PDB file of N, CA and C in Angstrom:
ATOM      1  N   MET A   1      24.543  -9.085   2.948  1.00 81.00           N
ATOM      2  CA  MET A   1      23.391  -8.693   3.718  1.00 81.00           C
ATOM      3  C   MET A   1      22.140  -9.113   2.942  1.00 81.00           C
ATOM      4  N   THR A   2      21.201  -9.700   3.625  1.00 87.00           N
ATOM      5  CA  THR A   2      19.948 -10.148   3.020  1.00 87.00           C
ATOM      6  C   THR A   2      19.044  -8.957   2.756  1.00 87.00           C
ATOM      7  N   SER A   3      18.442  -8.922   1.570  1.00 92.00           N
ATOM      8  CA  SER A   3      17.524  -7.826   1.269  1.00 92.00           C
ATOM      9  C   SER A   3      16.148  -8.117   1.872  1.00 92.00           C
ATOM     10  N   LEU A   4      15.426  -7.068   2.158  1.00 93.00           N
ATOM     11  CA  LEU A   4      14.087  -7.168   2.732  1.00 93.00           C
ATOM     12  C   LEU A   4      13.049  -6.989   1.643  1.00 93.00           C
ATOM     13  N   MET A   5      11.920  -7.673   1.788  1.00 94.00           N
ATOM     14  CA  MET A   5      10.805  -7.527   0.874  1.00 94.00           C
ATOM     15  C   MET A   5       9.930  -6.379   1.366  1.00 94.00           C
ATOM     16  N   LYS A   6       9.602  -5.430   0.480  1.00 96.00           N
ATOM     17  CA  LYS A   6       8.751  -4.291   0.815  1.00 96.00           C
ATOM     18  C   LYS A   6       7.594  -4.268  -0.165  1.00 96.00           C
ATOM     19  N   LYS A   7       6.348  -4.205   0.363  1.00 97.00           N
ATOM     20  CA  LYS A   7       5.170  -4.218  -0.491  1.00 97.00           C
ATOM     21  C   LYS A   7       4.089  -3.316   0.105  1.00 97.00           C
ATOM     22  N   ILE A   8       3.490  -2.483  -0.736  1.00 97.00           N
ATOM     23  CA  ILE A   8       2.359  -1.665  -0.317  1.00 97.00           C
ATOM     24  C   ILE A   8       1.110  -2.540  -0.372  1.00 97.00           C
ATOM     25  N   ILE A   9       0.327  -2.536   0.699  1.00 96.00           N
ATOM     26  CA  ILE A   9      -0.927  -3.285   0.760  1.00 96.00           C
ATOM     27  C   ILE A   9      -2.063  -2.274   0.842  1.00 96.00           C
ATOM     28  N   SER A  10      -3.054  -2.429  -0.046  1.00 95.00           N
ATOM     29  CA  SER A  10      -4.214  -1.542   0.019  1.00 95.00           C
ATOM     30  C   SER A  10      -5.455  -2.299  -0.442  1.00 95.00           C
ATOM     31  N   THR A  11      -6.595  -1.759  -0.091  1.00 97.00           N
ATOM     32  CA  THR A  11      -7.868  -2.358  -0.448  1.00 97.00           C
ATOM     33  C   THR A  11      -8.903  -1.261  -0.671  1.00 97.00           C
ATOM     34  N   GLU A  12      -9.814  -1.501  -1.572  1.00 97.00           N
ATOM     35  CA  GLU A  12     -10.934  -0.584  -1.806  1.00 97.00           C
ATOM     36  C   GLU A  12     -11.979  -0.697  -0.695  1.00 97.00           C
ATOM     37  N   LYS A  13     -11.867  -1.731   0.162  1.00 98.00           N
ATOM     38  CA  LYS A  13     -12.834  -1.944   1.238  1.00 98.00           C
ATOM     39  C   LYS A  13     -12.555  -1.082   2.461  1.00 98.00           C
ATOM     40  N   ALA A  14     -11.466  -0.313   2.414  1.00 98.00           N
ATOM     41  CA  ALA A  14     -11.137   0.655   3.462  1.00 98.00           C
ATOM     42  C   ALA A  14     -10.905   1.993   2.766  1.00 98.00           C
ATOM     43  N   PRO A  15     -11.078   3.107   3.496  1.00 96.00           N
ATOM     44  CA  PRO A  15     -10.894   4.416   2.867  1.00 96.00           C
ATOM     45  C   PRO A  15      -9.476   4.577   2.310  1.00 96.00           C
ATOM     46  N   GLN A  16      -9.403   5.228   1.174  1.00 93.00           N
ATOM     47  CA  GLN A  16      -8.104   5.524   0.591  1.00 93.00           C
ATOM     48  C   GLN A  16      -7.416   6.605   1.412  1.00 93.00           C
ATOM     49  N   ALA A  17      -6.107   6.640   1.364  1.00 89.00           N
ATOM     50  CA  ALA A  17      -5.334   7.612   2.128  1.00 89.00           C
ATOM     51  C   ALA A  17      -5.703   9.036   1.721  1.00 89.00           C
ATOM     52  N   ILE A  18      -5.791   9.920   2.702  1.00 85.00           N
ATOM     53  CA  ILE A  18      -6.105  11.323   2.451  1.00 85.00           C
ATOM     54  C   ILE A  18      -4.850  12.070   1.997  1.00 85.00           C
ATOM     55  N   GLY A  19      -3.712  11.669   2.509  1.00 85.00           N
ATOM     56  CA  GLY A  19      -2.455  12.368   2.217  1.00 85.00           C
ATOM     57  C   GLY A  19      -1.459  11.467   1.512  1.00 85.00           C
ATOM     58  N   PRO A  20      -0.201  11.868   1.533  1.00 90.00           N
ATOM     59  CA  PRO A  20       0.851  11.122   0.845  1.00 90.00           C
ATOM     60  C   PRO A  20       1.381   9.947   1.679  1.00 90.00           C
ATOM     61  N   TYR A  21       0.524   8.978   1.926  1.00 92.00           N
ATOM     62  CA  TYR A  21       0.912   7.783   2.659  1.00 92.00           C
ATOM     63  C   TYR A  21       0.103   6.609   2.134  1.00 92.00           C
ATOM     64  N   SER A  22       0.466   5.410   2.520  1.00 94.00           N
ATOM     65  CA  SER A  22      -0.225   4.195   2.096  1.00 94.00           C
ATOM     66  C   SER A  22      -1.113   3.686   3.219  1.00 94.00           C
ATOM     67  N   GLN A  23      -2.123   2.896   2.856  1.00 96.00           N
ATOM     68  CA  GLN A  23      -2.960   2.266   3.891  1.00 96.00           C
ATOM     69  C   GLN A  23      -2.094   1.387   4.779  1.00 96.00           C
ATOM     70  N   SER A  24      -1.192   0.641   4.164  1.00 97.00           N
ATOM     71  CA  SER A  24      -0.300  -0.207   4.949  1.00 97.00           C
ATOM     72  C   SER A  24       0.939  -0.566   4.147  1.00 97.00           C
ATOM     73  N   LEU A  25       1.962  -0.961   4.876  1.00 96.00           N
ATOM     74  CA  LEU A  25       3.232  -1.328   4.284  1.00 96.00           C
ATOM     75  C   LEU A  25       3.687  -2.639   4.910  1.00 96.00           C
ATOM     76  N   LEU A  26       4.011  -3.608   4.068  1.00 97.00           N
ATOM     77  CA  LEU A  26       4.500  -4.908   4.525  1.00 97.00           C
ATOM     78  C   LEU A  26       6.002  -4.966   4.298  1.00 97.00           C
ATOM     79  N   ILE A  27       6.744  -5.194   5.378  1.00 96.00           N
ATOM     80  CA  ILE A  27       8.192  -5.396   5.297  1.00 96.00           C
ATOM     81  C   ILE A  27       8.444  -6.812   5.795  1.00 96.00           C
ATOM     82  N   ASN A  28       8.856  -7.688   4.865  1.00 94.00           N
ATOM     83  CA  ASN A  28       8.949  -9.120   5.148  1.00 94.00           C
ATOM     84  C   ASN A  28       7.603  -9.596   5.686  1.00 94.00           C
ATOM     85  N   ARG A  29       7.509  -9.963   6.952  1.00 93.00           N
ATOM     86  CA  ARG A  29       6.240 -10.428   7.519  1.00 93.00           C
ATOM     87  C   ARG A  29       5.605  -9.414   8.466  1.00 93.00           C
ATOM     88  N   THR A  30       6.184  -8.231   8.602  1.00 94.00           N
ATOM     89  CA  THR A  30       5.653  -7.226   9.511  1.00 94.00           C
ATOM     90  C   THR A  30       4.822  -6.221   8.730  1.00 94.00           C
ATOM     91  N   LEU A  31       3.579  -6.045   9.151  1.00 96.00           N
ATOM     92  CA  LEU A  31       2.635  -5.153   8.485  1.00 96.00           C
ATOM     93  C   LEU A  31       2.402  -3.923   9.353  1.00 96.00           C
ATOM     94  N   TYR A  32       2.632  -2.766   8.780  1.00 95.00           N
ATOM     95  CA  TYR A  32       2.403  -1.488   9.455  1.00 95.00           C
ATOM     96  C   TYR A  32       1.146  -0.869   8.840  1.00 95.00           C
ATOM     97  N   VAL A  33       0.077  -0.788   9.617  1.00 96.00           N
ATOM     98  CA  VAL A  33      -1.187  -0.231   9.133  1.00 96.00           C
ATOM     99  C   VAL A  33      -1.268   1.223   9.583  1.00 96.00           C
ATOM    100  N   SER A  34      -1.433   2.125   8.609  1.00 94.00           N
ATOM    101  CA  SER A  34      -1.551   3.554   8.916  1.00 94.00           C
ATOM    102  C   SER A  34      -2.783   3.804   9.773  1.00 94.00           C
ATOM    103  N   GLY A  35      -2.734   4.862  10.544  1.00 92.00           N
ATOM    104  CA  GLY A  35      -3.849   5.218  11.404  1.00 92.00           C
ATOM    105  C   GLY A  35      -5.153   5.328  10.624  1.00 92.00           C
ATOM    106  N   GLN A  36      -6.181   4.700  11.161  1.00 95.00           N
ATOM    107  CA  GLN A  36      -7.499   4.706  10.537  1.00 95.00           C
ATOM    108  C   GLN A  36      -8.487   5.431  11.431  1.00 95.00           C
ATOM    109  N   VAL A  37      -9.245   6.332  10.813  1.00 95.00           N
ATOM    110  CA  VAL A  37     -10.330   7.010  11.524  1.00 95.00           C
ATOM    111  C   VAL A  37     -11.636   6.380  11.066  1.00 95.00           C
ATOM    112  N   GLY A  38     -12.732   6.852  11.611  1.00 96.00           N
ATOM    113  CA  GLY A  38     -14.040   6.261  11.312  1.00 96.00           C
ATOM    114  C   GLY A  38     -14.645   6.728   9.999  1.00 96.00           C
ATOM    115  N   ARG A  39     -13.905   6.632   8.920  1.00 97.00           N
ATOM    116  CA  ARG A  39     -14.394   7.038   7.598  1.00 97.00           C
ATOM    117  C   ARG A  39     -15.074   5.881   6.895  1.00 97.00           C
ATOM    118  N   ASP A  40     -16.199   6.171   6.266  1.00 97.00           N
ATOM    119  CA  ASP A  40     -16.874   5.202   5.421  1.00 97.00           C
ATOM    120  C   ASP A  40     -16.090   5.085   4.118  1.00 97.00           C
ATOM    121  N   PRO A  41     -15.711   3.867   3.704  1.00 97.00           N
ATOM    122  CA  PRO A  41     -14.889   3.732   2.497  1.00 97.00           C
ATOM    123  C   PRO A  41     -15.605   4.131   1.209  1.00 97.00           C
ATOM    124  N   THR A  42     -16.934   4.092   1.205  1.00 96.00           N
ATOM    125  CA  THR A  42     -17.687   4.440   0.007  1.00 96.00           C
ATOM    126  C   THR A  42     -17.806   5.959  -0.161  1.00 96.00           C
ATOM    127  N   SER A  43     -18.222   6.636   0.899  1.00 95.00           N
ATOM    128  CA  SER A  43     -18.432   8.085   0.817  1.00 95.00           C
ATOM    129  C   SER A  43     -17.167   8.881   1.106  1.00 95.00           C
ATOM    130  N   GLY A  44     -16.230   8.283   1.867  1.00 94.00           N
ATOM    131  CA  GLY A  44     -15.034   9.001   2.280  1.00 94.00           C
ATOM    132  C   GLY A  44     -15.274   9.937   3.445  1.00 94.00           C
ATOM    133  N   LYS A  45     -16.501   9.959   3.972  1.00 96.00           N
ATOM    134  CA  LYS A  45     -16.850  10.844   5.077  1.00 96.00           C
ATOM    135  C   LYS A  45     -16.857  10.087   6.392  1.00 96.00           C
ATOM    136  N   LEU A  46     -16.708  10.836   7.490  1.00 97.00           N
ATOM    137  CA  LEU A  46     -16.823  10.228   8.812  1.00 97.00           C
ATOM    138  C   LEU A  46     -18.239   9.688   8.991  1.00 97.00           C
ATOM    139  N   VAL A  47     -18.341   8.548   9.658  1.00 97.00           N
ATOM    140  CA  VAL A  47     -19.665   8.011   9.966  1.00 97.00           C
ATOM    141  C   VAL A  47     -20.312   8.901  11.023  1.00 97.00           C
ATOM    142  N   SER A  48     -21.629   8.934  11.034  1.00 96.00           N
ATOM    143  CA  SER A  48     -22.343   9.732  12.032  1.00 96.00           C
ATOM    144  C   SER A  48     -22.593   8.883  13.268  1.00 96.00           C
ATOM    145  N   GLY A  49     -22.939   9.530  14.356  1.00 96.00           N
ATOM    146  CA  GLY A  49     -23.285   8.806  15.562  1.00 96.00           C
ATOM    147  C   GLY A  49     -22.323   9.007  16.711  1.00 96.00           C
ATOM    148  N   GLY A  50     -21.238   9.739  16.486  1.00 94.00           N
ATOM    149  CA  GLY A  50     -20.329  10.040  17.574  1.00 94.00           C
ATOM    150  C   GLY A  50     -19.135   9.112  17.675  1.00 94.00           C
ATOM    151  N   LEU A  51     -18.460   9.222  18.799  1.00 94.00           N
ATOM    152  CA  LEU A  51     -17.200   8.515  19.035  1.00 94.00           C
ATOM    153  C   LEU A  51     -17.334   7.001  18.907  1.00 94.00           C
ATOM    154  N   ALA A  52     -18.365   6.414  19.487  1.00 96.00           N
ATOM    155  CA  ALA A  52     -18.523   4.954  19.451  1.00 96.00           C
ATOM    156  C   ALA A  52     -18.645   4.449  18.013  1.00 96.00           C
ATOM    157  N   GLU A  53     -19.412   5.135  17.185  1.00 97.00           N
ATOM    158  CA  GLU A  53     -19.582   4.717  15.796  1.00 97.00           C
ATOM    159  C   GLU A  53     -18.302   4.922  14.994  1.00 97.00           C
ATOM    160  N   GLU A  54     -17.576   6.013  15.271  1.00 96.00           N
ATOM    161  CA  GLU A  54     -16.291   6.229  14.599  1.00 96.00           C
ATOM    162  C   GLU A  54     -15.310   5.115  14.969  1.00 96.00           C
ATOM    163  N   PHE A  55     -15.297   4.756  16.250  1.00 95.00           N
ATOM    164  CA  PHE A  55     -14.404   3.699  16.729  1.00 95.00           C
ATOM    165  C   PHE A  55     -14.709   2.375  16.023  1.00 95.00           C
ATOM    166  N   LYS A  56     -15.998   2.016  15.948  1.00 97.00           N
ATOM    167  CA  LYS A  56     -16.393   0.771  15.284  1.00 97.00           C
ATOM    168  C   LYS A  56     -15.964   0.766  13.820  1.00 97.00           C
ATOM    169  N   GLN A  57     -16.174   1.882  13.117  1.00 98.00           N
ATOM    170  CA  GLN A  57     -15.821   1.944  11.701  1.00 98.00           C
ATOM    171  C   GLN A  57     -14.311   1.893  11.513  1.00 98.00           C
ATOM    172  N   ALA A  58     -13.566   2.539  12.408  1.00 96.00           N
ATOM    173  CA  ALA A  58     -12.105   2.479  12.325  1.00 96.00           C
ATOM    174  C   ALA A  58     -11.625   1.035  12.463  1.00 96.00           C
ATOM    175  N   LEU A  59     -12.240   0.270  13.370  1.00 96.00           N
ATOM    176  CA  LEU A  59     -11.873  -1.140  13.524  1.00 96.00           C
ATOM    177  C   LEU A  59     -12.238  -1.956  12.281  1.00 96.00           C
ATOM    178  N   VAL A  60     -13.374  -1.654  11.670  1.00 98.00           N
ATOM    179  CA  VAL A  60     -13.752  -2.324  10.418  1.00 98.00           C
ATOM    180  C   VAL A  60     -12.701  -2.022   9.349  1.00 98.00           C
ATOM    181  N   ASN A  61     -12.295  -0.759   9.250  1.00 98.00           N
ATOM    182  CA  ASN A  61     -11.295  -0.365   8.261  1.00 98.00           C
ATOM    183  C   ASN A  61      -9.974  -1.087   8.489  1.00 98.00           C
ATOM    184  N   VAL A  62      -9.526  -1.133   9.737  1.00 97.00           N
ATOM    185  CA  VAL A  62      -8.290  -1.851  10.064  1.00 97.00           C
ATOM    186  C   VAL A  62      -8.441  -3.324   9.689  1.00 97.00           C
ATOM    187  N   GLY A  63      -9.578  -3.919  10.019  1.00 97.00           N
ATOM    188  CA  GLY A  63      -9.821  -5.328   9.698  1.00 97.00           C
ATOM    189  C   GLY A  63      -9.743  -5.610   8.208  1.00 97.00           C
ATOM    190  N   GLU A  64     -10.276  -4.720   7.388  1.00 98.00           N
ATOM    191  CA  GLU A  64     -10.227  -4.906   5.935  1.00 98.00           C
ATOM    192  C   GLU A  64      -8.801  -4.804   5.401  1.00 98.00           C
ATOM    193  N   ILE A  65      -8.018  -3.914   5.967  1.00 97.00           N
ATOM    194  CA  ILE A  65      -6.619  -3.794   5.551  1.00 97.00           C
ATOM    195  C   ILE A  65      -5.842  -5.032   5.978  1.00 97.00           C
ATOM    196  N   LEU A  66      -6.079  -5.502   7.204  1.00 97.00           N
ATOM    197  CA  LEU A  66      -5.439  -6.742   7.654  1.00 97.00           C
ATOM    198  C   LEU A  66      -5.796  -7.890   6.719  1.00 97.00           C
ATOM    199  N   LYS A  67      -7.074  -7.993   6.352  1.00 97.00           N
ATOM    200  CA  LYS A  67      -7.538  -9.055   5.464  1.00 97.00           C
ATOM    201  C   LYS A  67      -6.829  -8.983   4.114  1.00 97.00           C
ATOM    202  N   ALA A  68      -6.638  -7.778   3.583  1.00 97.00           N
ATOM    203  CA  ALA A  68      -5.953  -7.611   2.292  1.00 97.00           C
ATOM    204  C   ALA A  68      -4.516  -8.113   2.343  1.00 97.00           C
ATOM    205  N   ALA A  69      -3.948  -8.147   3.539  1.00 97.00           N
ATOM    206  CA  ALA A  69      -2.578  -8.636   3.718  1.00 97.00           C
ATOM    207  C   ALA A  69      -2.539 -10.109   4.125  1.00 97.00           C
ATOM    208  N   GLY A  70      -3.710 -10.767   4.133  1.00 95.00           N
ATOM    209  CA  GLY A  70      -3.755 -12.168   4.539  1.00 95.00           C
ATOM    210  C   GLY A  70      -3.700 -12.346   6.038  1.00 95.00           C
ATOM    211  N   CYS A  71      -4.100 -11.331   6.771  1.00 94.00           N
ATOM    212  CA  CYS A  71      -4.069 -11.350   8.238  1.00 94.00           C
ATOM    213  C   CYS A  71      -5.474 -11.121   8.792  1.00 94.00           C
ATOM    214  N   ASP A  72      -5.586 -11.182  10.101  1.00 93.00           N
ATOM    215  CA  ASP A  72      -6.781 -10.760  10.817  1.00 93.00           C
ATOM    216  C   ASP A  72      -6.322 -10.226  12.168  1.00 93.00           C
ATOM    217  N   PHE A  73      -7.271  -9.936  13.043  1.00 91.00           N
ATOM    218  CA  PHE A  73      -6.884  -9.335  14.327  1.00 91.00           C
ATOM    219  C   PHE A  73      -6.034 -10.264  15.194  1.00 91.00           C
ATOM    220  N   SER A  74      -6.044 -11.557  14.913  1.00 88.00           N
ATOM    221  CA  SER A  74      -5.181 -12.461  15.687  1.00 88.00           C
ATOM    222  C   SER A  74      -3.706 -12.244  15.360  1.00 88.00           C
ATOM    223  N   ASN A  75      -3.414 -11.585  14.238  1.00 90.00           N
ATOM    224  CA  ASN A  75      -2.034 -11.287  13.877  1.00 90.00           C
ATOM    225  C   ASN A  75      -1.500 -10.036  14.571  1.00 90.00           C
ATOM    226  N   VAL A  76      -2.394  -9.312  15.239  1.00 87.00           N
ATOM    227  CA  VAL A  76      -1.994  -8.164  16.052  1.00 87.00           C
ATOM    228  C   VAL A  76      -1.756  -8.734  17.446  1.00 87.00           C
ATOM    229  N   PHE A  77      -0.599  -8.500  18.019  1.00 79.00           N
ATOM    230  CA  PHE A  77      -0.212  -9.149  19.278  1.00 79.00           C
ATOM    231  C   PHE A  77      -1.282  -9.014  20.342  1.00 79.00           C
ATOM    232  N   LYS A  78      -1.560 -10.125  21.045  1.00 68.00           N
ATOM    233  CA  LYS A  78      -2.573 -10.119  22.099  1.00 68.00           C
ATOM    234  C   LYS A  78      -1.967 -10.260  23.496  1.00 68.00           C
ATOM    235  N   GLY A  79      -0.941 -11.061  23.662  1.00 66.00           N
ATOM    236  CA  GLY A  79      -0.426 -11.345  24.996  1.00 66.00           C
ATOM    237  C   GLY A  79       0.843 -10.599  25.323  1.00 66.00           C
ATOM    238  N   SER A  80       1.882 -10.852  24.576  1.00 66.00           N
ATOM    239  CA  SER A  80       3.151 -10.154  24.782  1.00 66.00           C
ATOM    240  C   SER A  80       3.098  -8.876  23.964  1.00 66.00           C
ATOM    241  N   PHE A  81       2.608  -7.829  24.577  1.00 65.00           N
ATOM    242  CA  PHE A  81       2.328  -6.606  23.840  1.00 65.00           C
ATOM    243  C   PHE A  81       3.605  -5.956  23.331  1.00 65.00           C
ATOM    244  N   PRO A  82       3.553  -5.431  22.102  1.00 63.00           N
ATOM    245  CA  PRO A  82       4.718  -4.755  21.532  1.00 63.00           C
ATOM    246  C   PRO A  82       4.829  -3.331  22.065  1.00 63.00           C
ATOM    247  N   ALA A  83       5.872  -2.641  21.625  1.00 67.00           N
ATOM    248  CA  ALA A  83       5.963  -1.217  21.924  1.00 67.00           C
ATOM    249  C   ALA A  83       4.739  -0.544  21.315  1.00 67.00           C
ATOM    250  N   ARG A  84       4.342   0.571  21.857  1.00 68.00           N
ATOM    251  CA  ARG A  84       3.146   1.237  21.344  1.00 68.00           C
ATOM    252  C   ARG A  84       3.435   2.710  21.128  1.00 68.00           C
ATOM    253  N   SER A  85       2.559   3.308  20.368  1.00 73.00           N
ATOM    254  CA  SER A  85       2.645   4.753  20.206  1.00 73.00           C
ATOM    255  C   SER A  85       1.386   5.358  20.797  1.00 73.00           C
ATOM    256  N   ALA A  86       1.551   6.418  21.507  1.00 72.00           N
ATOM    257  CA  ALA A  86       0.420   7.157  22.064  1.00 72.00           C
ATOM    258  C   ALA A  86       0.785   8.630  21.947  1.00 72.00           C
ATOM    259  N   TYR A  87      -0.068   9.382  21.310  1.00 73.00           N
ATOM    260  CA  TYR A  87       0.263  10.777  21.078  1.00 73.00           C
ATOM    261  C   TYR A  87      -1.000  11.616  21.042  1.00 73.00           C
ATOM    262  N   GLN A  88      -0.799  12.879  21.176  1.00 74.00           N
ATOM    263  CA  GLN A  88      -1.899  13.830  21.101  1.00 74.00           C
ATOM    264  C   GLN A  88      -1.627  14.722  19.903  1.00 74.00           C
ATOM    265  N   VAL A  89      -2.666  15.012  19.158  1.00 78.00           N
ATOM    266  CA  VAL A  89      -2.523  15.903  18.012  1.00 78.00           C
ATOM    267  C   VAL A  89      -3.510  17.048  18.136  1.00 78.00           C
ATOM    268  N   ALA A  90      -3.229  18.127  17.444  1.00 83.00           N
ATOM    269  CA  ALA A  90      -4.139  19.271  17.483  1.00 83.00           C
ATOM    270  C   ALA A  90      -5.458  18.922  16.813  1.00 83.00           C
ATOM    271  N   ALA A  91      -5.380  18.155  15.719  1.00 88.00           N
ATOM    272  CA  ALA A  91      -6.604  17.790  15.005  1.00 88.00           C
ATOM    273  C   ALA A  91      -6.327  16.605  14.094  1.00 88.00           C
ATOM    274  N   LEU A  92      -7.320  15.739  13.950  1.00 88.00           N
ATOM    275  CA  LEU A  92      -7.239  14.612  13.024  1.00 88.00           C
ATOM    276  C   LEU A  92      -7.967  14.985  11.737  1.00 88.00           C
ATOM    277  N   PRO A  93      -7.694  14.268  10.650  1.00 86.00           N
ATOM    278  CA  PRO A  93      -8.373  14.572   9.391  1.00 86.00           C
ATOM    279  C   PRO A  93      -9.892  14.515   9.527  1.00 86.00           C
ATOM    280  N   LEU A  94     -10.562  15.413   8.849  1.00 91.00           N
ATOM    281  CA  LEU A  94     -12.027  15.474   8.778  1.00 91.00           C
ATOM    282  C   LEU A  94     -12.699  15.711  10.127  1.00 91.00           C
ATOM    283  N   GLY A  95     -11.928  16.142  11.130  1.00 91.00           N
ATOM    284  CA  GLY A  95     -12.496  16.373  12.453  1.00 91.00           C
ATOM    285  C   GLY A  95     -12.755  15.095  13.235  1.00 91.00           C
ATOM    286  N   ALA A  96     -12.095  14.009  12.842  1.00 93.00           N
ATOM    287  CA  ALA A  96     -12.267  12.726  13.543  1.00 93.00           C
ATOM    288  C   ALA A  96     -11.905  12.882  15.012  1.00 93.00           C
ATOM    289  N   ARG A  97     -12.549  12.060  15.838  1.00 91.00           N
ATOM    290  CA  ARG A  97     -12.330  12.111  17.280  1.00 91.00           C
ATOM    291  C   ARG A  97     -11.258  11.137  17.755  1.00 91.00           C
ATOM    292  N   MET A  98     -10.934  10.158  16.902  1.00 91.00           N
ATOM    293  CA  MET A  98      -9.942   9.143  17.292  1.00 91.00           C
ATOM    294  C   MET A  98      -9.325   8.525  16.056  1.00 91.00           C
ATOM    295  N   GLU A  99      -8.203   7.817  16.267  1.00 91.00           N
ATOM    296  CA  GLU A  99      -7.505   7.132  15.179  1.00 91.00           C
ATOM    297  C   GLU A  99      -6.865   5.867  15.748  1.00 91.00           C
ATOM    298  N   ILE A 100      -6.888   4.792  14.960  1.00 90.00           N
ATOM    299  CA  ILE A 100      -6.289   3.525  15.392  1.00 90.00           C
ATOM    300  C   ILE A 100      -5.238   3.117  14.381  1.00 90.00           C
ATOM    301  N   GLU A 101      -4.050   2.770  14.857  1.00 91.00           N
ATOM    302  CA  GLU A 101      -3.022   2.200  13.999  1.00 91.00           C
ATOM    303  C   GLU A 101      -2.604   0.870  14.613  1.00 91.00           C
ATOM    304  N   VAL A 102      -2.171  -0.063  13.775  1.00 91.00           N
ATOM    305  CA  VAL A 102      -1.721  -1.355  14.299  1.00 91.00           C
ATOM    306  C   VAL A 102      -0.469  -1.812  13.569  1.00 91.00           C
ATOM    307  N   ILE A 103       0.247  -2.707  14.220  1.00 90.00           N
ATOM    308  CA  ILE A 103       1.357  -3.442  13.627  1.00 90.00           C
ATOM    309  C   ILE A 103       1.003  -4.910  13.785  1.00 90.00           C
ATOM    310  N   ALA A 104       1.090  -5.660  12.701  1.00 91.00           N
ATOM    311  CA  ALA A 104       0.743  -7.081  12.721  1.00 91.00           C
ATOM    312  C   ALA A 104       1.891  -7.885  12.133  1.00 91.00           C
ATOM    313  N   VAL A 105       1.892  -9.167  12.403  1.00 90.00           N
ATOM    314  CA  VAL A 105       2.879 -10.083  11.831  1.00 90.00           C
ATOM    315  C   VAL A 105       2.135 -11.156  11.064  1.00 90.00           C
ATOM    316  N   GLN A 106       2.482 -11.328   9.789  1.00 90.00           N
ATOM    317  CA  GLN A 106       1.863 -12.368   8.969  1.00 90.00           C
ATOM    318  C   GLN A 106       2.306 -13.735   9.456  1.00 90.00           C
ATOM    319  N   GLY A 107       1.391 -14.680   9.407  1.00 85.00           N
ATOM    320  CA  GLY A 107       1.717 -16.069   9.704  1.00 85.00           C
ATOM    321  C   GLY A 107       1.855 -16.353  11.181  1.00 85.00           C
ATOM    322  N   PRO A 108       2.273 -17.573  11.486  1.00 79.00           N
ATOM    323  CA  PRO A 108       2.387 -17.994  12.893  1.00 79.00           C
ATOM    324  C   PRO A 108       3.488 -17.246  13.619  1.00 79.00           C
ATOM    325  N   LEU A 109       3.286 -17.071  14.902  1.00 73.00           N
ATOM    326  CA  LEU A 109       4.227 -16.337  15.729  1.00 73.00           C
ATOM    327  C   LEU A 109       4.413 -17.071  17.053  1.00 73.00           C
ATOM    328  N   THR A 110       5.633 -17.273  17.441  1.00 74.00           N
ATOM    329  CA  THR A 110       5.941 -17.886  18.722  1.00 74.00           C
ATOM    330  C   THR A 110       6.538 -16.832  19.634  1.00 74.00           C
ATOM    331  N   CYS A 111       5.893 -16.575  20.757  1.00 69.00           N
ATOM    332  CA  CYS A 111       6.424 -15.606  21.733  1.00 69.00           C
ATOM    333  C   CYS A 111       7.325 -16.361  22.694  1.00 69.00           C
ATOM    334  N   VAL A 112       8.497 -15.806  22.926  1.00 70.00           N
ATOM    335  CA  VAL A 112       9.452 -16.438  23.839  1.00 70.00           C
ATOM    336  C   VAL A 112       9.768 -15.533  24.999  1.00 70.00           C
TER     337      VAL A 112
END
């Protein structure tokens, strides 16, 4: 049986994990990015301005983690959408209003 490559990917350009998890995990070419809220990576606090500003910052955070793995948003499926997770929670960390998680694939991808 072939062994799989497992690597933790992290960057100082995105907020560090609040709990016992990693910013992202790379298994072979598949990158699992932990849910990101609208936290400023420097202060560790939620950005002000409401839901829209939190959403923008969460996308910036995801983008920085993707970049640390040698990816960008084009590595997150655009056409043939993968399975997704959608859930409701009682509360997100720091009182965040939303959270974004992504799964990306490093390198070229051919959809069949």
